Coordinates of C-alpha atoms in Angstrom, one line a residue:
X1 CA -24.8 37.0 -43.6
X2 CA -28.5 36.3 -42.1
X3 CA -27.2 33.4 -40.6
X4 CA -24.7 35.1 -38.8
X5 CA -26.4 36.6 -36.1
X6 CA -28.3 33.6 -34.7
X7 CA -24.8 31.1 -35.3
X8 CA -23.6 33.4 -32.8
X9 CA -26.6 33.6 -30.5
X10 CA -26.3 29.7 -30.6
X11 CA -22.6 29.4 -29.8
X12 CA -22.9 32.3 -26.9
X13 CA -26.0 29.8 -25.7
X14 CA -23.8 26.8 -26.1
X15 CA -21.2 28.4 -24.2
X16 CA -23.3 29.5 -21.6
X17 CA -24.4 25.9 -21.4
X18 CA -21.2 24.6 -21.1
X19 CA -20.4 27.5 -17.8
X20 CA -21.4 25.3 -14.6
X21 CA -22.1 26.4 -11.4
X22 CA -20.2 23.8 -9.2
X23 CA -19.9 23.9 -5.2
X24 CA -16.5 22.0 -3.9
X25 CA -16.0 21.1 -0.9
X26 CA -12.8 19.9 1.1
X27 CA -13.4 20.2 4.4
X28 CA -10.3 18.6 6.1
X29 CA -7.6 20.6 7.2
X30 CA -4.6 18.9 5.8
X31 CA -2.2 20.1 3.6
X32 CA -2.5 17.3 1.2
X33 CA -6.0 17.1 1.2
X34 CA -6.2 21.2 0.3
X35 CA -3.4 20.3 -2.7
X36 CA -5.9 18.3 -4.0
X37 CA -9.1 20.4 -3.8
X38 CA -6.8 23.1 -4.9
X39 CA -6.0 21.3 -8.4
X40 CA -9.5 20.0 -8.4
X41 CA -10.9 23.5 -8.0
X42 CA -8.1 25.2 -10.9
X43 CA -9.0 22.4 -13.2
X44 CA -12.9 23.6 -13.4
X45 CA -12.0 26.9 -13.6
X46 CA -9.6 26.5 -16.4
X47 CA -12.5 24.4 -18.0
X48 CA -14.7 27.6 -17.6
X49 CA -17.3 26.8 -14.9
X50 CA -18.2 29.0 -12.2
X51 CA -17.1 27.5 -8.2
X52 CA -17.6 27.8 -4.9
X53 CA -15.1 26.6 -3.1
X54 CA -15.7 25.8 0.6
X55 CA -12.1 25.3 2.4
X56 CA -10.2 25.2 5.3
X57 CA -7.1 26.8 3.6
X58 CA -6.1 27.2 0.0
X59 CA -3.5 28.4 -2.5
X60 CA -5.9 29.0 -5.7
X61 CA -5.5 32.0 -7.1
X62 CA -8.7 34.9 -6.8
X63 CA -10.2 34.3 -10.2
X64 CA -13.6 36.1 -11.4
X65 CA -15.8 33.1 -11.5
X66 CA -13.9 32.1 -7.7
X67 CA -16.0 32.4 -4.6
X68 CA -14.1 30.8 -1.9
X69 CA -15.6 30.6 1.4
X70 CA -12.7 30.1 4.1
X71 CA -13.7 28.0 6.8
X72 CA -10.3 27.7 8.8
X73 CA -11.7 28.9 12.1
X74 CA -13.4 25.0 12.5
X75 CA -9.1 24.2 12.9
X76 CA -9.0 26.8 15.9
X77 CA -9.2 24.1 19.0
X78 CA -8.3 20.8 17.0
X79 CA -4.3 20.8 15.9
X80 CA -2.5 18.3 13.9
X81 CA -1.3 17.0 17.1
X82 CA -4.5 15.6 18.0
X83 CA -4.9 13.6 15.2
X84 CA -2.0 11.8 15.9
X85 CA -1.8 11.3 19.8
X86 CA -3.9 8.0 19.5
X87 CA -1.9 6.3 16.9
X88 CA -0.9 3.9 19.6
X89 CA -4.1 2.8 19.9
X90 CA -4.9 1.7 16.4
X91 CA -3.8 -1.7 17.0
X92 CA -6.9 -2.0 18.8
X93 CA -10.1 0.2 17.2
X94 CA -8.6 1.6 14.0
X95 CA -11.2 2.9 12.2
X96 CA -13.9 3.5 14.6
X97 CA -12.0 6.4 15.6
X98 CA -11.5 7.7 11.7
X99 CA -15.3 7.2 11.5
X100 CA -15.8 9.6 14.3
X101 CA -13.3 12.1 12.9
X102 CA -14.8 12.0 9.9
X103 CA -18.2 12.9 11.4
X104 CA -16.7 15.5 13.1
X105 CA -15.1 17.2 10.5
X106 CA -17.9 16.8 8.1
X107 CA -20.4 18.6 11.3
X108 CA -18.0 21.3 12.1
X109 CA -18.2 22.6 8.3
X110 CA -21.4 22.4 7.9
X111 CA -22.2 24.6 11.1
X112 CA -19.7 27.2 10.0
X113 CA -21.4 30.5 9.7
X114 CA -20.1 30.8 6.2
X115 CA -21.6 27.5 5.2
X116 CA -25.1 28.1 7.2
X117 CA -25.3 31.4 5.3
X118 CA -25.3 29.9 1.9
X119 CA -27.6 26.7 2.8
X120 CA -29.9 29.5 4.4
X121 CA -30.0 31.3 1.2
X122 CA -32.6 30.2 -1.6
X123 CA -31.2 32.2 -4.3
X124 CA -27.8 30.3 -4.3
X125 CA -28.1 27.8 -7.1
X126 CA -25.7 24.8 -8.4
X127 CA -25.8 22.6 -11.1
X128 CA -23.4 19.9 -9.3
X129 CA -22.2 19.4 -5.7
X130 CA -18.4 17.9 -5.4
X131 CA -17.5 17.0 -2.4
X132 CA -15.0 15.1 -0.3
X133 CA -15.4 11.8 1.5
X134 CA -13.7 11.8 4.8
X135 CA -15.6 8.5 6.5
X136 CA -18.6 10.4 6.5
X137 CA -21.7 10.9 4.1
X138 CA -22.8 14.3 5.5
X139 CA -22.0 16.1 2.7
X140 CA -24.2 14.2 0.6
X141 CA -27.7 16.0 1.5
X142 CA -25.8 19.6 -0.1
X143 CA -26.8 17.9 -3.3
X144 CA -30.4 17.4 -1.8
X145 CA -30.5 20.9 -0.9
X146 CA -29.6 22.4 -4.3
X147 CA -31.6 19.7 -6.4
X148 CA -28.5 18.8 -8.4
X149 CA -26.1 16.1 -9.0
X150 CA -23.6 14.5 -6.3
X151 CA -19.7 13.7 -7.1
X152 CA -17.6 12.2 -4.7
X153 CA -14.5 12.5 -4.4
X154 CA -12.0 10.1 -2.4
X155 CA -8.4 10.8 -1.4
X156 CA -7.8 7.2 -0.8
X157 CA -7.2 4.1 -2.7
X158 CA -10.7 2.6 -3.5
X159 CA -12.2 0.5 -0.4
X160 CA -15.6 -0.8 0.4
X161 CA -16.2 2.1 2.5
X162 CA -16.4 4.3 -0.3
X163 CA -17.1 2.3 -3.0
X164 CA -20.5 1.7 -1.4
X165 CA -21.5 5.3 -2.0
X166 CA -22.1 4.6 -5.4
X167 CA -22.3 0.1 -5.4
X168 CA -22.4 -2.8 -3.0
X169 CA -19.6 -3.5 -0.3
X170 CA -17.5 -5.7 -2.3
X171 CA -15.7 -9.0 -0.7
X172 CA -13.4 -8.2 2.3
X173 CA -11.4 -11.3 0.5
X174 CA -9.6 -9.4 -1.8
X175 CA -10.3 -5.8 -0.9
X176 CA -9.3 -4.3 2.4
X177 CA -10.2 -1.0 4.3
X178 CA -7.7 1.6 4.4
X179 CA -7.2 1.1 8.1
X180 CA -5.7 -3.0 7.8
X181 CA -2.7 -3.3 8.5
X182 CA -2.0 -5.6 5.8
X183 CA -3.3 -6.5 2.3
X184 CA -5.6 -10.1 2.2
X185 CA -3.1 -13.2 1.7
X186 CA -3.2 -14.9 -1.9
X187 CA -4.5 -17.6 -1.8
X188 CA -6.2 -16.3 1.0
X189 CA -6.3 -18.8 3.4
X190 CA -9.3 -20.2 6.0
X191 CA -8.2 -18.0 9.2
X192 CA -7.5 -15.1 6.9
X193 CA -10.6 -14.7 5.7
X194 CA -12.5 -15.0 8.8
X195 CA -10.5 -12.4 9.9
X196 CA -11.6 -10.3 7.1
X197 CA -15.2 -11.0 7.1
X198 CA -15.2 -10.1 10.7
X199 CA -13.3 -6.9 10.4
X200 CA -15.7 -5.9 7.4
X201 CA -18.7 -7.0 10.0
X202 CA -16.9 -5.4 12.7
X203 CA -16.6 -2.0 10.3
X204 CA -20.2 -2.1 8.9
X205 CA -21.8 -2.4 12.5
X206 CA -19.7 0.8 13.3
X207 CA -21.2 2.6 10.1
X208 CA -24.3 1.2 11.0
X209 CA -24.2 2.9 14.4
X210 CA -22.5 6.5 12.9
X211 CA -25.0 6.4 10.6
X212 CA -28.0 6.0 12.5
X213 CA -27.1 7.8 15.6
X214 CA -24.8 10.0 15.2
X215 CA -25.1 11.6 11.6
X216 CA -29.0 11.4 10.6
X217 CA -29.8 13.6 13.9
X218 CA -26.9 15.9 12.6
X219 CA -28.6 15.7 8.9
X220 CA -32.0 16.8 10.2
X221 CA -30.5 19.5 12.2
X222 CA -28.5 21.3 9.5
X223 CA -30.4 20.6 6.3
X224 CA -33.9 20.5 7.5
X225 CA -34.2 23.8 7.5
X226 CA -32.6 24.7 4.3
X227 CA -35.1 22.7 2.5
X228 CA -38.5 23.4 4.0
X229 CA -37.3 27.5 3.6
X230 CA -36.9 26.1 -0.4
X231 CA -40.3 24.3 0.4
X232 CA -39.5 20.6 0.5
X233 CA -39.0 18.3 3.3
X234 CA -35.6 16.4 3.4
X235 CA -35.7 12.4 1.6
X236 CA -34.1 10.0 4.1
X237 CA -30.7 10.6 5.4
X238 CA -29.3 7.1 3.7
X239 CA -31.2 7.8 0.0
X240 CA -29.5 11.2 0.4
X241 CA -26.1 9.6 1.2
X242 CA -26.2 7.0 -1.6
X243 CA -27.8 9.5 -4.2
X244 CA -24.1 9.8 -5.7
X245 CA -23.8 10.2 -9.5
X246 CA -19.9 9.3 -9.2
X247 CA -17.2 8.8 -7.2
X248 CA -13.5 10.0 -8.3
X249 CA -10.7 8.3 -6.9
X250 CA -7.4 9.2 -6.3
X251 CA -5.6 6.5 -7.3
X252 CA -4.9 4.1 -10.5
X253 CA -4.8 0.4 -10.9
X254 CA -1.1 0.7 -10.3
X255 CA -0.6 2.0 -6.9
X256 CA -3.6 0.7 -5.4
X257 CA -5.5 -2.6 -4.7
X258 CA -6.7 -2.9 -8.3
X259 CA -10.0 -4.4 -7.3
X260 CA -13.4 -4.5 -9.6
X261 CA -15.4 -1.2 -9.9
X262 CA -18.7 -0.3 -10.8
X263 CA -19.0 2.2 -13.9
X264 CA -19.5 4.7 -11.5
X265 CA -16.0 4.9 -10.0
X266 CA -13.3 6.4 -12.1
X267 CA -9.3 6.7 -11.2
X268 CA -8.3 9.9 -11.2
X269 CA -5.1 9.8 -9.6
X270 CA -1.9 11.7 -10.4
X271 CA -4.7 14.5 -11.5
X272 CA -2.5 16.7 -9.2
X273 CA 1.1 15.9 -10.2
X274 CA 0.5 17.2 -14.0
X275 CA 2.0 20.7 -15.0
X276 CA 3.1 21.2 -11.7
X277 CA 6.3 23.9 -11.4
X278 CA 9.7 21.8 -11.1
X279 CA 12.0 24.4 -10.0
X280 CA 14.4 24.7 -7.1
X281 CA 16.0 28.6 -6.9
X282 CA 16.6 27.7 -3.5
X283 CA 17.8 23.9 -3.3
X284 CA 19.5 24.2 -6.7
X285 CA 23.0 24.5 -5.6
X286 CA 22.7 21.6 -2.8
X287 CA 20.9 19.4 -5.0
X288 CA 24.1 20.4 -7.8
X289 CA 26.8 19.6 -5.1
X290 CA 25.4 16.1 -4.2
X291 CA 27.9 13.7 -5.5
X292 CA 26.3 10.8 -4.6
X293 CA 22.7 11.6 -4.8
X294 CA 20.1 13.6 -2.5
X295 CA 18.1 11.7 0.2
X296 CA 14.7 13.3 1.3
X297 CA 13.1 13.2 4.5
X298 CA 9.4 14.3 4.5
X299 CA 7.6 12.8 7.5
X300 CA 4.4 14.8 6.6
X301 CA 3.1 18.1 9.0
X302 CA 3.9 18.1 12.5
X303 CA 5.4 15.2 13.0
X304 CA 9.2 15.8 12.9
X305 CA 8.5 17.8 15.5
X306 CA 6.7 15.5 17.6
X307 CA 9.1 12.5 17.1
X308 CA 10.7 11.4 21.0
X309 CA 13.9 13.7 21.0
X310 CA 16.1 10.2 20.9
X311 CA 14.7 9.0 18.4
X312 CA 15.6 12.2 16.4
X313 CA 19.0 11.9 17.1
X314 CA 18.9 8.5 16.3
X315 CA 17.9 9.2 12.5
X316 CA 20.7 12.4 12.6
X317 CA 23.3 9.7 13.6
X318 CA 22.1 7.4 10.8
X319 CA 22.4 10.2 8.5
X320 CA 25.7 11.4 9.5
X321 CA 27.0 7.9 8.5
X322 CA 26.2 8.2 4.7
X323 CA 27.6 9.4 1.9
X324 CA 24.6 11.4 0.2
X325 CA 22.9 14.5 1.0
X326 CA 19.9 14.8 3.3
X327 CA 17.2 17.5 2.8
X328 CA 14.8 17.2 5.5
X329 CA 12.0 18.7 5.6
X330 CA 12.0 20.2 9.2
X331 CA 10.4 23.0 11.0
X332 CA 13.0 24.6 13.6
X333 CA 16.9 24.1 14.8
X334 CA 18.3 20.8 16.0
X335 CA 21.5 20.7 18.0
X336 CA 24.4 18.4 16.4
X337 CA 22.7 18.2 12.7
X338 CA 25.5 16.8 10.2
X339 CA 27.0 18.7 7.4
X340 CA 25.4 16.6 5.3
X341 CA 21.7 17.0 6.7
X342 CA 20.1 20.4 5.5
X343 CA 16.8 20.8 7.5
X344 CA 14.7 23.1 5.7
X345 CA 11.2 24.4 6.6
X346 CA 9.8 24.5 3.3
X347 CA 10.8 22.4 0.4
X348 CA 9.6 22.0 -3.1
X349 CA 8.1 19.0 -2.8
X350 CA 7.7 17.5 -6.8
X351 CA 10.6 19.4 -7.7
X352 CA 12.5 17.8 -5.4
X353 CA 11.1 14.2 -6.1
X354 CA 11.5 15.0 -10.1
X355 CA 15.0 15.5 -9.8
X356 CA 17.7 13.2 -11.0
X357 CA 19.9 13.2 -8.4
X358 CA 17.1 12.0 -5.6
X359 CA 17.7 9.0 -5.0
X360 CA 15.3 8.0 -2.0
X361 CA 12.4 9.4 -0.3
X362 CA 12.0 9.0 3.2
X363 CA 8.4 9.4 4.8
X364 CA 5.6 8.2 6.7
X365 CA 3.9 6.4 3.6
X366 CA 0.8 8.0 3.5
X367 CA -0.4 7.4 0.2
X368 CA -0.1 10.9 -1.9
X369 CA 3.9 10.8 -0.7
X370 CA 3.8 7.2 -2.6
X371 CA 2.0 8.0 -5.6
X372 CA 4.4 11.5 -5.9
X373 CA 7.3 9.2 -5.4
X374 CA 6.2 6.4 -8.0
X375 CA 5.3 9.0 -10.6
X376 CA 8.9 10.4 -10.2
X377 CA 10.2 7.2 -10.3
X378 CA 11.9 7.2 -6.2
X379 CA 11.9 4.2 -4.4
X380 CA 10.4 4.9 -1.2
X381 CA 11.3 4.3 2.9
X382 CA 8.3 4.6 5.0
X383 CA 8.0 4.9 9.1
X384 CA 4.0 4.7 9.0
X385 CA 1.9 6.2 12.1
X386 CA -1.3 6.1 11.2
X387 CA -4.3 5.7 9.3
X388 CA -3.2 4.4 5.9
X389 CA -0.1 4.5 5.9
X390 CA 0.4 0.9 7.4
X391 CA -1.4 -0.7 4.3
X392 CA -0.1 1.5 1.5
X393 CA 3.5 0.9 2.9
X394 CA 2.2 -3.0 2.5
X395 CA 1.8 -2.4 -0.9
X396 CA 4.9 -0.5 -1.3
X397 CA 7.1 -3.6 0.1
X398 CA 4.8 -6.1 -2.1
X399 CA 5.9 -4.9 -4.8
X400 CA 9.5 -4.3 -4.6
X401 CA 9.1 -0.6 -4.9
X402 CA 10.6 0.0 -1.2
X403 CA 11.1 -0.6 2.0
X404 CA 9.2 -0.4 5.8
X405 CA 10.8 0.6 8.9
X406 CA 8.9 0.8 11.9
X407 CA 9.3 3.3 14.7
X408 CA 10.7 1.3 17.9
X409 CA 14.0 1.6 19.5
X410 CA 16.1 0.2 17.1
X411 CA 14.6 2.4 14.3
X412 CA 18.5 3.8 13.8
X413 CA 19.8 0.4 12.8
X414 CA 16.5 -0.8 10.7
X415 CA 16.8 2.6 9.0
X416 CA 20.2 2.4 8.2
X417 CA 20.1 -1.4 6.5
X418 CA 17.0 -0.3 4.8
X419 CA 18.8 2.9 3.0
X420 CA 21.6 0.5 2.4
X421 CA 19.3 -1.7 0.9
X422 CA 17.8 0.2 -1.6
X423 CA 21.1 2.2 -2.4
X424 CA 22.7 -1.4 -3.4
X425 CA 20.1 -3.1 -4.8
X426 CA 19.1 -2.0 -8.3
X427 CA 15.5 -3.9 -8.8
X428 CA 13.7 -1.1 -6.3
X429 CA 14.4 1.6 -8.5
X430 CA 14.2 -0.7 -11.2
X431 CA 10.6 -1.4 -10.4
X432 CA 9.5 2.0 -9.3
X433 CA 11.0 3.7 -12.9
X434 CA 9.0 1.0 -15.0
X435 CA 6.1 2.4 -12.9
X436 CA 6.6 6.1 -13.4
X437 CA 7.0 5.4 -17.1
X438 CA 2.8 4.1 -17.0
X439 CA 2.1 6.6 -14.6
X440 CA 3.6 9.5 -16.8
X441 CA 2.2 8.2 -20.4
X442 CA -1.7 8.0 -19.7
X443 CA -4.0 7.4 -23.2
X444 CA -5.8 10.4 -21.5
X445 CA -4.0 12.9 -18.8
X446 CA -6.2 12.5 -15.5
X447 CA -6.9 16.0 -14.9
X448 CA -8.7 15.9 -18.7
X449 CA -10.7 12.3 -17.6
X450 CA -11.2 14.1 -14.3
X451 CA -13.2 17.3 -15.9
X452 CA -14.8 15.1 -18.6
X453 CA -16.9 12.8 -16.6
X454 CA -17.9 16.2 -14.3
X455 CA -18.9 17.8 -16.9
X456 CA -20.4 14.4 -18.0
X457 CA -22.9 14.1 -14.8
X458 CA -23.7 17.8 -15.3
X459 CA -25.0 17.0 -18.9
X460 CA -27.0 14.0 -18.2
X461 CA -28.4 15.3 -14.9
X462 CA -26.8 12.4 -12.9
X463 CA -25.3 10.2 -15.5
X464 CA -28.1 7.5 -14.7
X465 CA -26.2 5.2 -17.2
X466 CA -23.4 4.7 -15.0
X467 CA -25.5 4.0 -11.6
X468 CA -25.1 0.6 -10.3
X469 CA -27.9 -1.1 -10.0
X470 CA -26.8 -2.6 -6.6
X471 CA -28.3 0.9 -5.4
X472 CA -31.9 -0.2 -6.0
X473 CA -31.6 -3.3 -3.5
X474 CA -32.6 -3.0 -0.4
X475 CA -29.5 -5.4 2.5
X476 CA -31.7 -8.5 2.4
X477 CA -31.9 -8.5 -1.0
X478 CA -28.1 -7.7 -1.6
X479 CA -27.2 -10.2 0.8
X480 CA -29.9 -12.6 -0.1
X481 CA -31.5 -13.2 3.3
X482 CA -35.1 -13.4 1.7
X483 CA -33.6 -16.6 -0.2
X484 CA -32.1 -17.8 2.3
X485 CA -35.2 -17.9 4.1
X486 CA -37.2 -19.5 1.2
X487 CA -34.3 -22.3 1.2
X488 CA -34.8 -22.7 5.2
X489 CA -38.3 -23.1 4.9
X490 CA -38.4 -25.2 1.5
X491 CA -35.7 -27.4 3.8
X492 CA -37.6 -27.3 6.6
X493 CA -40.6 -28.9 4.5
X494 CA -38.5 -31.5 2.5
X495 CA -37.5 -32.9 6.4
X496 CA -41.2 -32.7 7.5
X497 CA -42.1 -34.7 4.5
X498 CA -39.7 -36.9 4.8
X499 CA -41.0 -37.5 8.7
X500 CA -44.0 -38.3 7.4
X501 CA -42.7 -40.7 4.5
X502 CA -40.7 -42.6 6.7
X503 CA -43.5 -43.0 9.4
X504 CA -45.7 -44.1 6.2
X505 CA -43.2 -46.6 5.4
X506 CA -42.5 -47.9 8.8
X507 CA -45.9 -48.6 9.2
X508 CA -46.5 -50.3 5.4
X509 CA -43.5 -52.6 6.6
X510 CA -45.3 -53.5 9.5
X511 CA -48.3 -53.9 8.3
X512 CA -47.0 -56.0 5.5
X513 CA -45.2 -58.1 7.9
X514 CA -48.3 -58.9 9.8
X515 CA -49.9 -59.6 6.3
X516 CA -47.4 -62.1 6.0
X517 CA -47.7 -63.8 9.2
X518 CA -51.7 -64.5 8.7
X519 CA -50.5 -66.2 5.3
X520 CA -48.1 -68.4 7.2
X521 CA -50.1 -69.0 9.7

């Protein structure tokens, strides 16, 4: 029995050890993007760390080792409706505008009160920082602040963009920003690579630019003085930014572009979709009474709402034409809706999806709708808007797992074929099951990676292991511009010399020839 006592000082030590103090942040006020954060922040706590959980909005239950510090009033003058009145102008200047955005957001959370209160505050301590990426790396310096370890975390496929936090921008060739409209052609041809080298160079100018004029003076005005009141002066805005020990990634191999990552990225998508609820008290009986299936209609937020009153009526007429039930996700009354059309305000989303008797989903193809719907194993329709929605629904077509209709004025009879389409022809839901089978039988469930290689860069301070060593190059060394210039000047030489040879021999054959003449002479 005298070992008793100190086994269990040692296992109440180890346990203590294994309790981290984590900071999370999500600061974009989307539904889906809160979903996410939400799981994120549930799968700590069920992992028994302590968080802190900066939000616009959330759904986690109050737990003891919960602080969550509610930022929503940074939503009070931007609406959803803003962030989609300039989708006509993507065409033009896609990303730049995300770029800004994400700025914007990142700035407006970091000069909440809430959030200036705890950067102000010495005695608040973390052993990891997790936070979104949103186009921006403001975040990054929290981890500078609290002397601890970065994790980002991406709600997008992988893309230079972000896998840069934590490696080199890899080759525009084969791997796209979320923003293109389409994925690269293979064999990519001449043309369409230039166009993707000078998108990428297009892209990187604008980071550039963010970067050094609109973020650093927003770094050195929010975190200077949080760290010279902790005594320290702040490290340079782009170490701080590319001081990531990780970047998680919502996505797999399987839905995304499947390009080459550094050990330092890890998929972690679907982390959301595991032991969620599957129930519908509500939808049950619809659902029950569908003879010939149940279509869904989830355009995402606002934006039923803010489709052109024709073209609503357009889609109601489509719908009236077809045999199978429609739940649409809809906020409000719509004059002449079908009896077959049940527009509903709130709708259990992955129930829904899970259920047999869904047949189609129906959205704007952002990509959490088409991950939700490849997991459940429901081809997909998408009417993309914006952002990245155009490429994913790319993918989506690509791969036979559904179809693309755009928004113009004969979206009624594109819409129609396209539901036709999929109804008739077996392969798309052919395609998207063999998917959701992968998807649903992981060697490891993603929420379990997810909290192991957390808890991984909270054990090795940083998990220095996995850091590329891309990070330590300076963009003349990456890009080899030093030897290129060692190459232009060794060429440079090698044509002066050979000047000089050929003026040599010119005047040896002359010289020789006048040699000659004397002799004949």
């Amino acid at each position: 029995m005298k070992w008793f006592t100190p086994a269990v000082v040692l296992c109440a030590l180890a346990q203590l050890c294994a309790c981290a103090r984590v900071l999370v942040v999500f600061p974009v006020a989307s539904r889906s993007h809160t979903l996410l954060g939400d799981h994120l922040v549930n799968t700590l706590l069920h992992g028994g760390h302590n968080v802190t959980y900066i939000t616009t909005f959330t759904r986690v239950k109050a737990a003891e080792r919960l602080a969550v510090l509610d930022i929503s009033s940074v939503t009070e003058h931007d609406t959803e409706q803003d962030s989609v009145s300039w989708v006509s102008e993507l065409p033009w200047l896609p990303s730049a505008r995300v770029l800004q955005a994400g700025a914007r957001t990142a700035q407006r959370a970091l000069r909440h009160p809430r959030v200036q209160a705890l950067l102000a505050d010495p005695a608040h301590q973390y052993d990891l920082v997790l936070a979104e990426w949103y186009y921006s790396g403001l975040l990054a310096p929290l981890a500078a602040v609290f002397e601890c370890p970065l994790v980002w975390y991406s709600a997008v496929d992988a893309c230079w963009l972000n896998v840069q936090l934590v490696h080199e921008p890899t080759s525009p060739t084969y791997f796209v920003d979320p923003m293109a409209r389409s994925l690269p052609a293979m064999p990519p041809s001449v043309p369409d690579r230039l166009y993707r080298i000078a998108r990428q160079a297009y892209l990187s100018t604008w980071v550039y630019y963010m970067t050094q004029y609109v973020e650093a003076p927003a770094y050195y005005e929010v975190y200077q003085p949080a760290m010279e009141r902790r005594g320290r002066s702040p490290p340079p805005y782009e170490e701080a930014v590319r001081g990531g020990a990780l970047l998680l990634l919502n996505s797999q191999p399987l839905l995304g572009q499947a390009a080459p990552l550094p050990h330092s990225a890890k998929y972690v998508g679907t982390h959301h979709l595991e032991g969620a609820q599957l129930a519908l008290p509500k939808l049950q009986a619809i659902v029950e009474d569908a003879q010939h299936g149940v279509i869904y209609v989830n355009l995402g937020g606002a934006v039923s709402e803010q489709l052109p009153p024709e073209t609503t009526q357009e889609l109601l007429r489509v719908f009236r034409q077809l045999e199978q039930t429609v739940v649409w996700r809809h906020r409000g009354q719509l004059p002449h809706v079908p009896g077959n059309v049940h527009l509903l305000d709130r709708v259990p989303h992955l129930a829904l999806l899970s259920h047999p008797k869904t047949v189609m989903l129906i959205s704007h193809g952002g990509f959490l709708a088409y991950m939700e719907a490849m997991y459940h194993g429901v081809p997909l329709i998408g009417l993309p808007l914006k952002e990245d929605q155009f490429l994913t629904m790319d993918l989506v077509v690509s791969r036979g797992r559904g179809l693309r209709v755009p928004l113009s004025d004969m979206i009624g009879y594109r819409l129609k074929e396209a539901v036709n389409e999929i109804l008739s022809n077996y392969s798309y839901r052919g395609n998207v099951k063999a998917v959701s089978q992968i998807l649903q039988r992981p060697l490891v469930p993603a929420s379990q990676e997810l909290l192991y290689w957390v808890e991984l860069v909270v054990r090795s301070e940083g998990a220095p292991h996995l850091r590329s060593p891309a990070l330590r190059l300076t963009l003349p060394e990456r890009c080899h511009l030093d030897v290129a210039a060692v190459l232009a000047m060794l060429a440079w030489f090698l044509t002066k010399v050979a000047k000089l040879l050929k003026v040599y021999w010119d005047d040896y054959g002359t010289d020789c020839d006048d040699l000659t003449d004397k002799k004949i002479e």
